[in-house]
mmCIF file of C-alpha atoms in Angstrom:
data_model
loop_
_atom_site.group_PDB
_atom_site.id
_atom_site.type_symbol
_atom_site.label_atom_id
_atom_site.label_comp_id
_atom_site.label_asym_id
_atom_site.label_seq_id
_atom_site.Cartn_x
_atom_site.Cartn_y
_atom_site.Cartn_z
ATOM 1 C CA MET A 1 -24.207 -29.894 1.868
ATOM 2 C CA GLN A 2 -27.074 -28.397 -0.146
ATOM 3 C CA LYS A 3 -28.313 -26.111 2.632
ATOM 4 C CA ARG A 4 -24.738 -25.061 3.860
ATOM 5 C CA TRP A 5 -23.403 -24.240 0.518
ATOM 6 C CA LYS A 6 -26.736 -23.372 -1.091
ATOM 7 C CA LEU A 7 -26.464 -26.075 -3.828
ATOM 8 C CA GLY A 8 -29.566 -26.468 -5.684
ATOM 9 C CA ASP A 9 -28.323 -29.410 -7.614
ATOM 10 C CA ARG A 10 -28.483 -32.709 -5.516
ATOM 11 C CA LYS A 11 -26.516 -34.630 -7.959
ATOM 12 C CA MET A 12 -23.799 -31.994 -7.838
ATOM 13 C CA ALA A 13 -23.799 -32.001 -3.951
ATOM 14 C CA GLU A 14 -23.476 -35.829 -3.978
ATOM 15 C CA GLU A 15 -20.448 -35.747 -6.554
ATOM 16 C CA ILE A 16 -18.794 -32.988 -4.409
ATOM 17 C CA PHE A 17 -19.337 -35.079 -1.247
ATOM 18 C CA ASN A 18 -17.883 -38.324 -3.075
ATOM 19 C CA ASP A 19 -14.853 -36.480 -4.189
ATOM 20 C CA VAL A 20 -14.045 -34.840 -0.698
ATOM 21 C CA SER A 21 -14.817 -38.042 1.142
ATOM 22 C CA ARG A 22 -12.199 -39.997 -1.033
ATOM 23 C CA VAL A 23 -9.330 -37.718 0.071
ATOM 24 C CA LEU A 24 -9.855 -37.557 3.746
ATOM 25 C CA ALA A 25 -8.899 -40.205 6.083
ATOM 26 C CA LYS A 26 -10.779 -41.181 9.473
ATOM 27 C CA ASP A 27 -7.751 -39.837 11.523
ATOM 28 C CA GLY A 28 -8.010 -36.385 9.968
ATOM 29 C CA THR A 29 -5.116 -36.689 7.604
ATOM 30 C CA ILE A 30 -5.116 -35.637 3.689
ATOM 31 C CA SER A 31 -2.244 -36.368 1.641
ATOM 32 C CA ASN A 32 -0.107 -33.416 0.114
ATOM 33 C CA GLU A 33 -1.107 -34.704 -3.341
ATOM 34 C CA SER A 34 -4.872 -34.526 -2.543
ATOM 35 C CA VAL A 35 -4.458 -30.928 -1.042
ATOM 36 C CA GLN A 36 -2.471 -29.832 -4.173
ATOM 37 C CA LEU A 37 -5.246 -31.100 -6.426
ATOM 38 C CA LEU A 38 -7.938 -29.366 -4.411
ATOM 39 C CA VAL A 39 -5.798 -25.891 -4.372
ATOM 40 C CA ASP A 40 -5.312 -26.504 -8.339
ATOM 41 C CA LEU A 41 -8.730 -26.980 -8.872
ATOM 42 C CA ALA A 42 -9.738 -23.807 -6.726
ATOM 43 C CA ARG A 43 -6.951 -21.792 -8.445
ATOM 44 C CA GLU A 44 -8.185 -22.541 -11.793
ATOM 45 C CA SER A 45 -11.785 -21.728 -10.987
ATOM 46 C CA ALA A 46 -10.632 -18.523 -9.636
ATOM 47 C CA LYS A 47 -8.516 -17.857 -12.700
ATOM 48 C CA VAL A 48 -5.540 -17.494 -10.527
ATOM 49 C CA ALA A 49 -2.299 -18.062 -13.072
ATOM 50 C CA ARG A 50 0.372 -18.196 -10.314
ATOM 51 C CA PRO A 51 1.062 -21.884 -8.862
ATOM 52 C CA ILE A 52 0.172 -22.267 -5.289
ATOM 53 C CA LYS A 53 2.033 -24.700 -3.159
ATOM 54 C CA VAL A 54 0.344 -26.765 -0.272
ATOM 55 C CA ALA A 55 2.795 -25.164 2.268
ATOM 56 C CA GLU A 56 1.190 -21.663 1.473
ATOM 57 C CA VAL A 57 -2.281 -22.446 2.413
ATOM 58 C CA VAL A 58 -2.119 -25.542 4.971
ATOM 59 C CA ASP A 59 -0.893 -25.755 8.598
ATOM 60 C CA TYR A 60 -0.679 -29.313 9.847
ATOM 61 C CA SER A 61 0.467 -28.283 13.351
ATOM 62 C CA PHE A 62 -2.764 -28.455 14.849
ATOM 63 C CA LEU A 63 -3.617 -31.838 13.321
ATOM 64 C CA GLU A 64 -0.075 -33.092 14.553
ATOM 65 C CA LYS A 65 -0.814 -31.848 18.092
ATOM 66 C CA ALA A 66 -4.197 -33.536 18.010
ATOM 67 C CA ARG A 67 -2.678 -36.634 16.771
ATOM 68 C CA ARG A 68 0.029 -36.633 19.402
ATOM 69 C CA GLU A 69 -2.601 -36.071 22.084
ATOM 70 C CA LEU A 70 -4.995 -38.824 20.805
ATOM 71 C CA GLY A 71 -1.980 -41.285 20.518
ATOM 72 C CA PHE A 72 -2.187 -41.652 16.756
ATOM 73 C CA ALA A 73 1.250 -42.723 15.322
ATOM 74 C CA LYS A 74 2.482 -40.583 12.657
#
């Protein structure tokens, strides 16, 4: 993470990893609530005032197709 995202602070990289790993499941899913939290954090960081809904930025169709092909129940 430090190399890829050019993070000089190891502690910050660890905190980011811990935050992200808490919202991702092993089957590739993430709750809408978790996505909304990440969107809101990014929006606030970028100083965007307009609320942004999950449906505006996420397309689960590829995940749903992969889950069907792999036999994961919905």
